[in-house]
Coordinates of C-alpha atoms in Angstrom, one line a residue:
M1 CA 39.9 -3.7 -46.1
S2 CA 37.2 -3.2 -43.5
H3 CA 36.5 -5.6 -40.6
Q4 CA 33.1 -6.3 -39.0
P5 CA 31.4 -3.2 -37.6
V6 CA 31.2 -2.8 -33.8
D7 CA 27.8 -2.0 -32.3
I8 CA 27.9 1.3 -30.4
G9 CA 24.1 1.6 -29.7
R10 CA 21.2 3.5 -31.0
G11 CA 21.4 1.9 -34.5
L12 CA 25.0 3.0 -35.0
E13 CA 28.0 0.8 -35.6
E14 CA 31.7 1.8 -35.9
E15 CA 34.8 0.5 -37.6
G16 CA 38.3 1.5 -36.8
P17 CA 40.1 2.4 -33.6
P18 CA 38.2 4.0 -30.7
L19 CA 38.1 7.8 -30.5
A20 CA 39.1 8.1 -34.2
T21 CA 38.8 11.7 -35.2
N22 CA 37.9 11.2 -38.9
R23 CA 34.6 9.5 -39.8
M24 CA 32.6 8.5 -42.9
E25 CA 29.0 8.3 -42.0
I26 CA 27.1 5.7 -44.1
D27 CA 23.4 4.9 -44.1
L28 CA 22.9 1.1 -44.5
G29 CA 19.2 1.6 -44.7
A30 CA 19.7 3.6 -48.0
I31 CA 21.5 0.5 -49.5
G32 CA 18.5 -1.7 -48.6
R33 CA 16.0 0.8 -50.0
N34 CA 18.0 1.2 -53.2
L35 CA 18.0 -2.6 -53.7
H36 CA 14.2 -2.5 -53.2
E37 CA 13.9 0.2 -55.8
I38 CA 16.0 -1.8 -58.2
R39 CA 13.7 -4.8 -57.6
R40 CA 10.6 -2.6 -58.3
I41 CA 12.0 -1.5 -61.6
L42 CA 13.3 -4.9 -62.8
G43 CA 10.4 -6.9 -61.5
P44 CA 10.3 -10.0 -59.3
Q45 CA 11.4 -12.5 -61.9
R46 CA 14.8 -11.0 -62.7
K47 CA 17.8 -12.1 -60.6
I48 CA 19.9 -9.4 -59.1
V49 CA 23.6 -9.7 -58.7
A50 CA 24.8 -7.1 -56.1
A51 CA 28.3 -5.9 -56.9
L52 CA 30.5 -5.3 -53.8
K53 CA 33.9 -4.9 -55.6
A54 CA 36.4 -2.3 -54.3
D55 CA 35.2 -2.8 -50.7
A56 CA 31.6 -2.1 -51.8
Y57 CA 32.6 1.0 -53.7
G58 CA 34.3 2.3 -50.5
H59 CA 31.3 1.7 -48.2
G60 CA 32.6 -1.5 -46.6
A61 CA 32.0 -4.9 -48.1
V62 CA 31.0 -6.7 -44.9
A63 CA 28.3 -4.2 -43.8
A64 CA 27.0 -3.8 -47.3
A65 CA 26.9 -7.6 -47.9
Q66 CA 24.9 -8.1 -44.6
V67 CA 22.3 -5.6 -45.7
L68 CA 22.0 -6.8 -49.3
A69 CA 21.8 -10.5 -48.4
A70 CA 19.1 -9.7 -45.9
S71 CA 17.3 -7.5 -48.4
G72 CA 16.9 -10.1 -51.1
A73 CA 19.9 -9.9 -53.4
D74 CA 20.1 -13.2 -55.3
Y75 CA 23.9 -13.1 -55.6
L76 CA 26.7 -11.0 -54.1
A77 CA 29.7 -10.3 -56.3
V78 CA 33.2 -9.4 -55.2
G79 CA 36.4 -8.4 -57.1
S80 CA 38.9 -10.8 -55.6
V81 CA 39.4 -14.0 -53.6
E82 CA 40.7 -11.9 -50.7
E83 CA 37.4 -9.9 -50.7
A84 CA 35.4 -13.1 -50.8
A85 CA 37.3 -14.5 -47.8
I86 CA 36.5 -11.4 -45.8
V87 CA 32.8 -11.6 -46.6
R88 CA 32.7 -15.3 -45.8
G89 CA 34.6 -14.7 -42.7
A90 CA 31.9 -12.4 -41.4
G91 CA 29.5 -15.4 -41.5
I92 CA 27.7 -14.4 -44.8
D93 CA 26.6 -17.6 -46.6
A94 CA 24.8 -16.0 -49.6
P95 CA 26.0 -17.1 -53.1
I96 CA 29.1 -15.1 -54.0
V97 CA 30.4 -14.6 -57.5
L98 CA 34.1 -13.7 -58.2
L99 CA 34.1 -11.0 -60.9
G100 CA 37.0 -11.0 -63.3
N101 CA 39.6 -13.8 -63.6
S102 CA 41.5 -15.7 -60.9
L103 CA 44.8 -17.5 -61.2
P104 CA 44.7 -21.3 -61.2
E105 CA 46.6 -21.5 -57.9
A106 CA 43.6 -19.9 -56.2
A107 CA 41.4 -22.8 -57.1
G108 CA 41.7 -24.6 -53.8
E109 CA 40.7 -21.5 -51.8
I110 CA 37.8 -20.8 -54.2
V111 CA 36.5 -24.3 -53.5
R112 CA 37.1 -24.0 -49.8
L113 CA 35.2 -20.7 -49.6
G114 CA 32.3 -22.1 -51.6
V115 CA 32.3 -19.1 -54.0
I116 CA 31.5 -19.1 -57.7
A117 CA 34.5 -18.4 -60.0
S118 CA 34.2 -16.6 -63.3
L119 CA 35.9 -18.6 -66.0
E120 CA 37.5 -17.3 -69.2
E121 CA 40.3 -19.8 -69.8
R122 CA 40.9 -23.5 -69.5
A123 CA 43.7 -23.5 -66.8
L124 CA 41.4 -22.2 -64.0
A125 CA 38.5 -24.5 -65.1
M126 CA 40.8 -27.5 -64.9
A127 CA 42.3 -26.5 -61.6
L128 CA 38.8 -26.0 -60.1
A129 CA 37.7 -29.4 -61.4
A130 CA 40.8 -31.0 -59.8
S131 CA 40.1 -29.3 -56.5
A132 CA 36.4 -30.1 -56.3
R133 CA 35.1 -33.4 -54.7
N134 CA 31.6 -32.7 -55.9
P135 CA 30.2 -30.6 -58.8
I136 CA 30.7 -26.9 -58.1
P137 CA 28.9 -23.9 -59.7
V138 CA 30.8 -21.6 -62.1
F139 CA 30.0 -18.6 -64.3
V140 CA 31.6 -18.0 -67.7
K141 CA 32.4 -14.4 -68.5
V142 CA 32.3 -13.3 -72.1
D143 CA 34.2 -10.2 -73.4
G144 CA 31.4 -8.3 -75.1
G145 CA 33.8 -5.6 -76.4
F146 CA 35.0 -3.8 -73.2
G147 CA 38.3 -5.5 -73.6
R148 CA 39.1 -6.2 -69.9
F149 CA 38.1 -9.7 -68.8
G150 CA 36.3 -12.6 -70.5
V151 CA 36.6 -15.1 -73.3
P152 CA 36.2 -13.3 -76.6
L153 CA 32.7 -13.5 -78.0
S154 CA 34.0 -15.2 -81.2
A155 CA 35.5 -18.1 -79.1
A156 CA 32.9 -18.2 -76.4
A157 CA 30.6 -21.1 -77.7
P158 CA 33.3 -23.8 -77.8
F159 CA 34.7 -22.7 -74.4
I160 CA 31.3 -22.8 -72.8
R161 CA 30.7 -26.3 -74.2
F162 CA 34.0 -27.4 -72.8
V163 CA 33.0 -26.1 -69.3
A164 CA 29.6 -27.7 -69.5
A165 CA 31.1 -31.0 -70.4
E166 CA 33.3 -31.2 -67.2
P167 CA 31.5 -33.4 -64.7
R168 CA 32.9 -31.5 -61.6
L169 CA 31.8 -28.1 -62.9
R170 CA 28.2 -26.9 -63.1
L171 CA 27.6 -24.0 -65.5
E172 CA 25.4 -21.8 -63.5
G173 CA 25.9 -18.4 -65.2
L174 CA 26.9 -16.7 -68.4
Y175 CA 27.5 -13.0 -68.4
T176 CA 29.3 -10.0 -69.9
H177 CA 30.0 -6.4 -68.9
L178 CA 28.8 -3.5 -71.0
P179 CA 29.5 -0.2 -69.0
F180 CA 28.7 3.2 -70.5
S181 CA 28.2 6.8 -69.4
D182 CA 26.9 8.7 -72.4
A183 CA 24.5 8.4 -75.4
A184 CA 27.2 7.0 -77.7
G185 CA 28.1 4.4 -75.1
R186 CA 24.5 3.4 -74.8
S187 CA 24.3 2.7 -78.5
W188 CA 27.4 0.6 -78.3
A189 CA 26.1 -1.4 -75.3
E190 CA 22.8 -2.0 -77.1
R191 CA 24.7 -3.5 -80.2
Q192 CA 27.0 -5.6 -78.0
C193 CA 24.1 -6.9 -76.0
H194 CA 22.3 -8.1 -79.1
A195 CA 25.5 -10.0 -80.1
F196 CA 25.6 -11.6 -76.6
E197 CA 21.9 -12.5 -76.8
A198 CA 22.6 -14.2 -80.0
L199 CA 25.3 -16.3 -78.3
V200 CA 22.8 -17.3 -75.5
A201 CA 20.2 -18.3 -78.1
E202 CA 22.8 -20.4 -80.0
L203 CA 23.7 -22.2 -76.9
A204 CA 20.0 -22.8 -76.0
Q205 CA 19.5 -24.5 -79.3
Q206 CA 22.3 -26.8 -78.3
G207 CA 20.6 -27.6 -75.0
L208 CA 22.8 -25.3 -72.9
R209 CA 20.6 -23.1 -70.8
P210 CA 22.5 -21.7 -67.7
P211 CA 20.2 -20.5 -65.0
V212 CA 21.8 -17.0 -65.0
T213 CA 22.3 -14.9 -68.1
Q214 CA 23.3 -11.2 -67.7
A215 CA 24.6 -8.3 -69.7
M216 CA 23.1 -5.1 -68.3
A217 CA 24.1 -3.1 -65.2
S218 CA 23.3 0.2 -63.5
P219 CA 23.6 2.4 -66.6
A220 CA 21.2 0.2 -68.6
L221 CA 18.7 0.3 -65.7
L222 CA 18.8 4.1 -65.5
T223 CA 18.5 4.6 -69.2
G224 CA 15.8 2.1 -69.9
L225 CA 18.0 -0.2 -72.0
G226 CA 16.4 -3.7 -71.7
D227 CA 17.4 -7.2 -72.9
D228 CA 16.0 -10.7 -73.2
L229 CA 18.2 -12.1 -70.4
N230 CA 17.2 -13.0 -66.8
A231 CA 19.6 -11.2 -64.5
S232 CA 21.2 -7.7 -63.9
T233 CA 24.3 -6.8 -62.0
V234 CA 24.1 -3.6 -60.1
G235 CA 26.8 -1.7 -58.3
H236 CA 26.6 2.1 -58.5
L237 CA 22.8 2.3 -57.9
L238 CA 23.0 0.2 -54.7
F239 CA 25.0 3.1 -53.1
G240 CA 23.1 6.0 -54.8
L241 CA 25.9 6.7 -57.3
M242 CA 24.8 7.9 -60.8
P243 CA 27.0 6.3 -63.6
V244 CA 25.3 8.3 -66.4
A245 CA 24.2 11.9 -66.8
R246 CA 20.7 12.8 -65.6
E247 CA 19.6 13.9 -69.0
L248 CA 19.9 10.2 -70.1
H249 CA 17.7 8.9 -67.3
A250 CA 14.6 7.2 -68.6
G251 CA 12.4 8.4 -65.8
P252 CA 12.3 9.5 -62.2
T253 CA 14.1 7.3 -59.7
A254 CA 14.3 7.1 -55.9
F255 CA 17.9 6.2 -55.3
A256 CA 19.6 7.8 -52.3
P257 CA 23.3 8.2 -51.6
A258 CA 24.4 5.8 -48.8
L259 CA 27.4 8.1 -48.0
L260 CA 26.0 10.8 -45.8
S261 CA 29.1 12.7 -44.7
V262 CA 32.8 12.8 -44.0
R263 CA 33.6 14.5 -40.8
T264 CA 36.7 15.4 -38.8
R265 CA 37.5 17.8 -35.9
L266 CA 39.8 20.8 -35.3
V267 CA 42.9 19.4 -33.6
H268 CA 44.9 22.7 -33.6
L269 CA 44.2 26.4 -33.5
G270 CA 47.1 28.4 -35.0
T271 CA 48.2 31.8 -33.9
P272 CA 47.7 34.5 -36.6
L273 CA 51.0 35.2 -38.3
P274 CA 52.6 38.6 -37.9
A275 CA 52.3 40.8 -41.0
G276 CA 55.1 40.2 -43.4
Q277 CA 56.1 36.8 -42.0
S278 CA 53.6 34.7 -44.0
A279 CA 55.1 33.0 -47.0
G280 CA 54.3 30.4 -49.7
Y281 CA 50.7 29.0 -49.4
L282 CA 50.1 31.3 -46.4
K283 CA 51.2 34.4 -48.1
G284 CA 48.8 37.3 -47.4
R285 CA 47.0 35.3 -44.7
S286 CA 47.0 37.0 -41.4
G287 CA 43.9 35.5 -39.8
P288 CA 43.6 32.5 -37.5
L289 CA 44.4 29.1 -39.0
G290 CA 43.1 25.7 -38.0
V291 CA 44.4 22.1 -38.6
V292 CA 42.3 19.0 -39.2
P293 CA 43.8 15.5 -39.2
I294 CA 42.8 14.5 -42.8
G295 CA 45.3 14.8 -45.6
I296 CA 47.1 13.3 -48.5
Q297 CA 47.5 9.9 -46.9
H298 CA 43.7 9.7 -46.7
G299 CA 43.3 10.6 -50.4
Y300 CA 42.5 14.2 -49.6
R301 CA 44.5 16.6 -51.8
P302 CA 42.1 19.1 -53.6
Q303 CA 43.2 21.8 -55.9
L304 CA 43.5 24.9 -53.9
G305 CA 41.6 28.2 -54.5
T306 CA 38.1 26.8 -54.4
A307 CA 38.2 23.9 -52.0
A308 CA 36.5 24.4 -48.7
M309 CA 35.3 22.6 -45.6
L310 CA 32.3 23.5 -43.3
L311 CA 32.6 24.7 -39.8
G312 CA 29.6 25.9 -37.9
G313 CA 27.6 25.9 -41.1
K314 CA 30.0 28.2 -42.9
R315 CA 32.5 27.4 -45.7
V316 CA 36.1 27.8 -44.6
P317 CA 38.8 27.9 -47.3
V318 CA 41.3 25.0 -47.6
L319 CA 44.8 26.5 -47.6
R320 CA 47.0 23.4 -47.9
A321 CA 46.7 19.6 -47.7
C322 CA 49.7 18.1 -46.0
L323 CA 50.7 14.4 -45.6
E324 CA 48.5 13.8 -42.5
N325 CA 46.7 17.1 -42.0
T326 CA 45.1 20.0 -43.8
I327 CA 45.3 23.7 -42.9
I328 CA 42.1 25.7 -43.1
D329 CA 41.4 29.5 -42.9
L330 CA 39.3 30.3 -39.8
S331 CA 39.2 34.1 -40.4
G332 CA 35.5 34.0 -41.1
V333 CA 34.6 31.9 -38.0
P334 CA 34.0 33.8 -34.7
A335 CA 35.7 32.1 -31.7
P336 CA 36.5 28.7 -33.2
A337 CA 36.9 26.0 -30.6
L338 CA 39.4 23.2 -30.3
G339 CA 37.7 20.0 -31.0
A340 CA 34.9 21.6 -33.1
E341 CA 33.4 19.4 -35.8
V342 CA 34.5 20.1 -39.4
I343 CA 32.6 18.7 -42.3
V344 CA 34.6 17.6 -45.4
L345 CA 31.6 16.2 -47.3
G346 CA 27.9 16.6 -46.6
G347 CA 26.3 19.1 -44.3
D348 CA 22.9 20.7 -44.1
E349 CA 21.3 23.0 -46.6
P350 CA 21.9 25.7 -47.7
E351 CA 25.7 25.1 -47.1
R352 CA 26.5 21.6 -48.2
I353 CA 29.5 20.0 -49.9
S354 CA 28.4 17.3 -52.4
L355 CA 30.5 14.3 -53.5
Q356 CA 30.5 15.7 -57.0
E357 CA 31.8 19.0 -55.8
L358 CA 34.5 17.4 -53.7
A359 CA 35.5 15.2 -56.7
D360 CA 35.6 18.3 -58.9
W361 CA 38.1 19.9 -56.5
H362 CA 40.2 16.7 -56.8
G363 CA 39.9 16.6 -60.6
T364 CA 38.5 13.0 -60.5
S365 CA 35.2 11.2 -60.5
P366 CA 32.9 10.8 -57.4
L367 CA 33.5 7.0 -57.5
A368 CA 37.3 7.2 -57.7
L369 CA 37.3 9.7 -54.8
L370 CA 34.9 7.6 -52.7
V371 CA 36.9 4.4 -53.1
T372 CA 40.1 6.2 -52.1
L373 CA 38.6 7.9 -49.0
G374 CA 37.0 4.6 -48.0
K375 CA 40.4 2.9 -47.8
S376 CA 41.7 5.1 -45.0
I377 CA 38.8 6.7 -43.1
P378 CA 36.9 4.8 -40.4
R379 CA 33.2 4.3 -41.0
R380 CA 30.2 4.8 -38.8
Y381 CA 27.1 3.0 -39.9
R382 CA 23.5 3.8 -39.4
R383 CA 21.5 0.7 -39.2
P384 CA 17.8 0.6 -40.4
A385 CA 15.5 1.3 -37.5

């Protein structure tokens, strides 16, 4: 998990050890602008819950939380008590929601941190009530059909009444999670949302009206799928990630990727192998080789044959990813220099390696790759001017 960024001047901040060779370059201004675009689309009345789970989708939870809190997010949301402690430890006092379930033994820490637990069973609710000296806010999560977290929709009403009746708990939110990526998923989410709205209406008739009600997230916002609730939780779009195909987008959007590039440097220039001595993955390669210090331990292990990096604006083939390093083919680069910058992701047109292209080489999704890289590569942040 990331620690607080260190100011290195000119609007840049760095994480990680000094002189680290590998760097992820992240534009924090893009995160703020993306939040403003979300606000423009949703309108001023709807509450926005900004999801920071998985270390802010690999971008760094602390830095992202600072920008989002300053840019007007109503709530921040994290995936674990540990992540909440890191955000709180950075001095961020915005309301924080714990997504998913927590074990009852975490109740004391949840109360100490002043974060909002998501409830789906009685044991945690009772543990929180026992730990609280004064009424504390809680959310209830309903399983709308995704099958991961939440009290089943059929059992939700009595559980919510139980929570609302506990004097040391204050029911602040009621939400569900309806992710989708294609047209069939959109139809499913629309049906499940109607069922959740019916639950909210039933509770309102009984006098239970939590201030926050939410079902839709980034996919719904992109595809124009609305609801009668008063909040939306967004994660992908804050960082310029597209969770649904562009043909499903309801209209033009102005979301920009926050991840600008992943960069490294040449740390070794290999001597061309004599003819007939190359073997294995180097068979038939007689040109100069280079080594960069990014490899399997960083989450970099692309399928060979098409994978490349950029050096001097030109694509250079990736020959092999090793545990800590990767070997690249420099035969097309005139006079490569030790220490030269090598781009793993990003670059300038016309030669550019996109996150989607890099993910395709790995046989995975852009989000999965980004989260993996974000665990091991130090970040350099661009602060808004």
